[in-house]
mmCIF file of C-alpha atoms and ligand atoms in Angstrom:
data_model
loop_
_atom_site.group_PDB
_atom_site.id
_atom_site.type_symbol
_atom_site.label_atom_id
_atom_site.label_comp_id
_atom_site.label_asym_id
_atom_site.label_seq_id
_atom_site.Cartn_x
_atom_site.Cartn_y
_atom_site.Cartn_z
ATOM 1 C CA MET Y 1 0.000 0.000 0.000
ATOM 2 C CA LYS Y 2 1.285 3.421 -0.921
ATOM 3 C CA VAL Y 3 2.022 5.626 2.086
ATOM 4 C CA THR Y 4 0.556 9.078 1.515
ATOM 5 C CA ASN Y 5 1.154 10.662 4.880
ATOM 6 C CA ILE Y 6 3.289 10.314 7.988
ATOM 7 C CA ARG Y 7 2.032 11.082 11.479
ATOM 8 C CA PHE Y 8 3.903 11.970 14.646
ATOM 9 C CA LYS Y 9 2.653 12.889 18.104
ATOM 10 C CA SER Y 10 2.830 16.666 18.577
ATOM 11 C CA SER Y 11 4.595 16.170 21.897
ATOM 12 C CA ASP Y 12 7.457 14.366 20.108
ATOM 13 C CA LEU Y 13 8.404 17.507 18.199
ATOM 14 C CA ILE Y 14 10.157 19.862 20.600
ATOM 15 C CA GLU Y 15 10.716 23.565 19.868
ATOM 16 C CA LYS Y 16 14.142 24.158 18.235
ATOM 17 C CA SER Y 17 15.276 20.683 19.213
ATOM 18 C CA ASP Y 18 15.844 17.408 17.385
ATOM 19 C CA GLY Y 19 13.986 17.010 14.126
ATOM 20 C CA LEU Y 20 11.970 13.914 13.288
ATOM 21 C CA ARG Y 21 13.082 12.045 10.199
ATOM 22 C CA PHE Y 22 10.901 10.004 7.884
ATOM 23 C CA ASN Y 23 11.330 8.073 4.661
ATOM 24 C CA VAL Y 24 10.328 9.575 1.341
ATOM 25 C CA PRO Y 25 9.976 6.476 -0.853
ATOM 26 C CA GLN Y 26 8.884 8.389 -3.941
ATOM 27 C CA ARG Y 27 12.315 10.079 -4.042
ATOM 28 C CA GLY Y 28 14.240 6.784 -3.855
ATOM 29 C CA GLU Y 29 14.893 4.011 -1.402
ATOM 30 C CA LEU Y 30 17.234 6.015 0.815
ATOM 31 C CA ALA Y 31 15.568 9.431 0.579
ATOM 32 C CA THR Y 32 14.464 11.020 3.819
ATOM 33 C CA GLY Y 33 12.629 14.091 4.960
ATOM 34 C CA PHE Y 34 12.456 15.803 8.328
ATOM 35 C CA VAL Y 35 10.249 18.039 10.379
ATOM 36 C CA VAL Y 36 11.351 20.568 13.008
ATOM 37 C CA ARG Y 37 9.405 22.874 15.280
ATOM 38 C CA PHE Y 38 10.323 26.552 15.095
ATOM 39 C CA ASN Y 39 8.442 29.373 16.856
ATOM 40 C CA GLY Y 40 5.685 26.899 17.642
ATOM 41 C CA LYS Y 41 5.048 25.676 14.116
ATOM 42 C CA PRO Y 42 6.162 22.497 12.336
ATOM 43 C CA TYR Y 43 8.191 22.856 9.134
ATOM 44 C CA ALA Y 44 9.058 19.879 6.941
ATOM 45 C CA TYR Y 45 11.609 19.563 4.154
ATOM 46 C CA LEU Y 46 13.297 16.980 2.045
ATOM 47 C CA ASN Y 47 16.528 16.058 3.846
ATOM 48 C CA GLN Y 48 18.733 17.146 0.992
ATOM 49 C CA CYS Y 49 21.076 20.111 0.872
ATOM 50 C CA ALA Y 50 20.588 22.635 -1.938
ATOM 51 C CA HIS Y 51 24.369 22.625 -2.522
ATOM 52 C CA VAL Y 52 25.092 18.911 -2.954
ATOM 53 C CA PRO Y 53 22.123 16.525 -2.702
ATOM 54 C CA ILE Y 54 23.121 14.850 0.560
ATOM 55 C CA GLU Y 55 21.493 14.731 3.990
ATOM 56 C CA LEU Y 56 21.804 17.791 6.211
ATOM 57 C CA ASP Y 57 21.915 16.423 9.746
ATOM 58 C CA TRP Y 58 25.299 15.850 11.385
ATOM 59 C CA GLN Y 59 23.784 13.162 13.588
ATOM 60 C CA GLN Y 60 20.355 11.756 12.882
ATOM 61 C CA GLY Y 61 17.824 14.405 13.879
ATOM 62 C CA LYS Y 62 20.373 17.158 14.640
ATOM 63 C CA PHE Y 63 19.431 19.934 12.231
ATOM 64 C CA PHE Y 64 19.806 23.148 14.228
ATOM 65 C CA ASN Y 65 22.947 25.206 14.733
ATOM 66 C CA LEU Y 66 24.188 25.878 18.267
ATOM 67 C CA THR Y 67 22.050 28.985 18.729
ATOM 68 C CA GLN Y 68 19.057 27.069 17.370
ATOM 69 C CA ASP Y 69 18.014 29.753 14.917
ATOM 70 C CA PHE Y 70 19.069 28.069 11.656
ATOM 71 C CA ILE Y 71 18.928 24.641 10.077
ATOM 72 C CA ILE Y 72 22.475 23.848 9.028
ATOM 73 C CA CYS Y 73 24.109 21.450 6.640
ATOM 74 C CA ALA Y 74 26.752 19.321 8.347
ATOM 75 C CA THR Y 75 28.925 19.102 5.236
ATOM 76 C CA HIS Y 76 29.832 22.711 4.329
ATOM 77 C CA GLY Y 77 27.777 24.665 6.859
ATOM 78 C CA ALA Y 78 24.980 26.152 4.737
ATOM 79 C CA HIS Y 79 22.478 27.982 6.968
ATOM 80 C CA TYR Y 80 18.770 27.765 6.151
ATOM 81 C CA GLU Y 81 15.905 29.746 7.644
ATOM 82 C CA PRO Y 82 13.774 27.151 9.454
ATOM 83 C CA ASN Y 83 10.483 28.785 8.475
ATOM 84 C CA SER Y 84 11.212 29.336 4.772
ATOM 85 C CA GLY Y 85 13.914 26.798 3.922
ATOM 86 C CA ARG Y 86 15.896 29.555 2.203
ATOM 87 C CA CYS Y 87 19.685 29.357 2.377
ATOM 88 C CA VAL Y 88 20.993 32.650 3.779
ATOM 89 C CA LEU Y 89 24.645 31.720 4.308
ATOM 90 C CA GLY Y 90 26.986 29.261 2.627
ATOM 91 C CA PRO Y 91 27.677 27.844 -0.835
ATOM 92 C CA CYS Y 92 23.998 27.618 -1.841
ATOM 93 C CA LYS Y 93 22.971 31.085 -0.637
ATOM 94 C CA GLY Y 94 19.703 32.104 -2.294
ATOM 95 C CA LYS Y 95 18.608 28.531 -3.012
ATOM 96 C CA SER Y 96 16.047 26.667 -0.912
ATOM 97 C CA LEU Y 97 15.277 23.327 0.626
ATOM 98 C CA GLN Y 98 12.373 21.425 -0.924
ATOM 99 C CA PRO Y 99 9.382 22.044 1.376
ATOM 100 C CA ILE Y 100 6.944 19.280 2.270
ATOM 101 C CA GLU Y 101 3.404 20.110 3.311
ATOM 102 C CA VAL Y 102 2.845 19.651 7.036
ATOM 103 C CA TYR Y 103 0.064 20.545 9.415
ATOM 104 C CA GLU Y 104 -0.769 20.006 13.042
ATOM 105 C CA THR Y 105 -4.176 19.011 14.336
ATOM 106 C CA ASN Y 106 -5.540 17.052 17.319
ATOM 107 C CA ASP Y 107 -2.077 16.687 18.853
ATOM 108 C CA GLU Y 108 -0.681 15.172 15.682
ATOM 109 C CA ILE Y 109 1.830 16.363 13.124
ATOM 110 C CA ILE Y 110 0.760 15.188 9.684
ATOM 111 C CA ILE Y 111 3.162 15.196 6.763
ATOM 112 C CA ASN Y 112 1.651 15.025 3.304
ATOM 113 C CA LEU Y 113 4.035 12.961 1.170
ATOM 114 C CA GLU Y 114 1.896 13.611 -1.876
ATOM 115 C CA SER Y 115 2.949 17.269 -1.769
ATOM 116 C CA ILE Y 116 6.466 16.294 -2.884
ATOM 117 C CA PRO Y 117 6.959 16.849 -6.625
HETATM 118 S S1 LIG T 201 26.561 19.881 0.906
HETATM 119 FE FE1 LIG T 201 25.431 21.201 2.193
HETATM 120 S S2 LIG T 201 26.584 23.025 2.188
HETATM 121 FE FE2 LIG T 201 27.633 21.730 0.835
#
C-alpha cells in the first residue's frame, strides 16, 4: 500500500530541538525528509542540501545550529531559515530546501508525502 502521509505525536516535536526524520519512498529508497518545530510551528523539508544533494543532519535528527536559529548542513555549513527553507549563508545562498506540506491538528503532526513533486 502506498504511504501518503506520515504522522507523529505533537509532543514528540520539541521547539528548536531534534527534528523527526521520515522516509520519502517516492524520491528513492534512501531518501528522507524531516520536520522541526520553530516558533511553535512544524516545518518539513526533504533532507537534501541545496548545494550537494546529501542529507543535512550531522547526527540523525540534529538539524539546528548551536544557537538554534538556523537549520544547518553538516557538510559545508549552509544555513537555512527554518520557516522558509531559504539558504541565507553558505555555498547555496539564495537557493532553498524542498518544502513538504505539514500541518498540526488534534495533537498530531501530519506530513503530506503527496505534496512532494
Ligand atoms: S553539501 Fe550542504 S553546504 Fe555543501
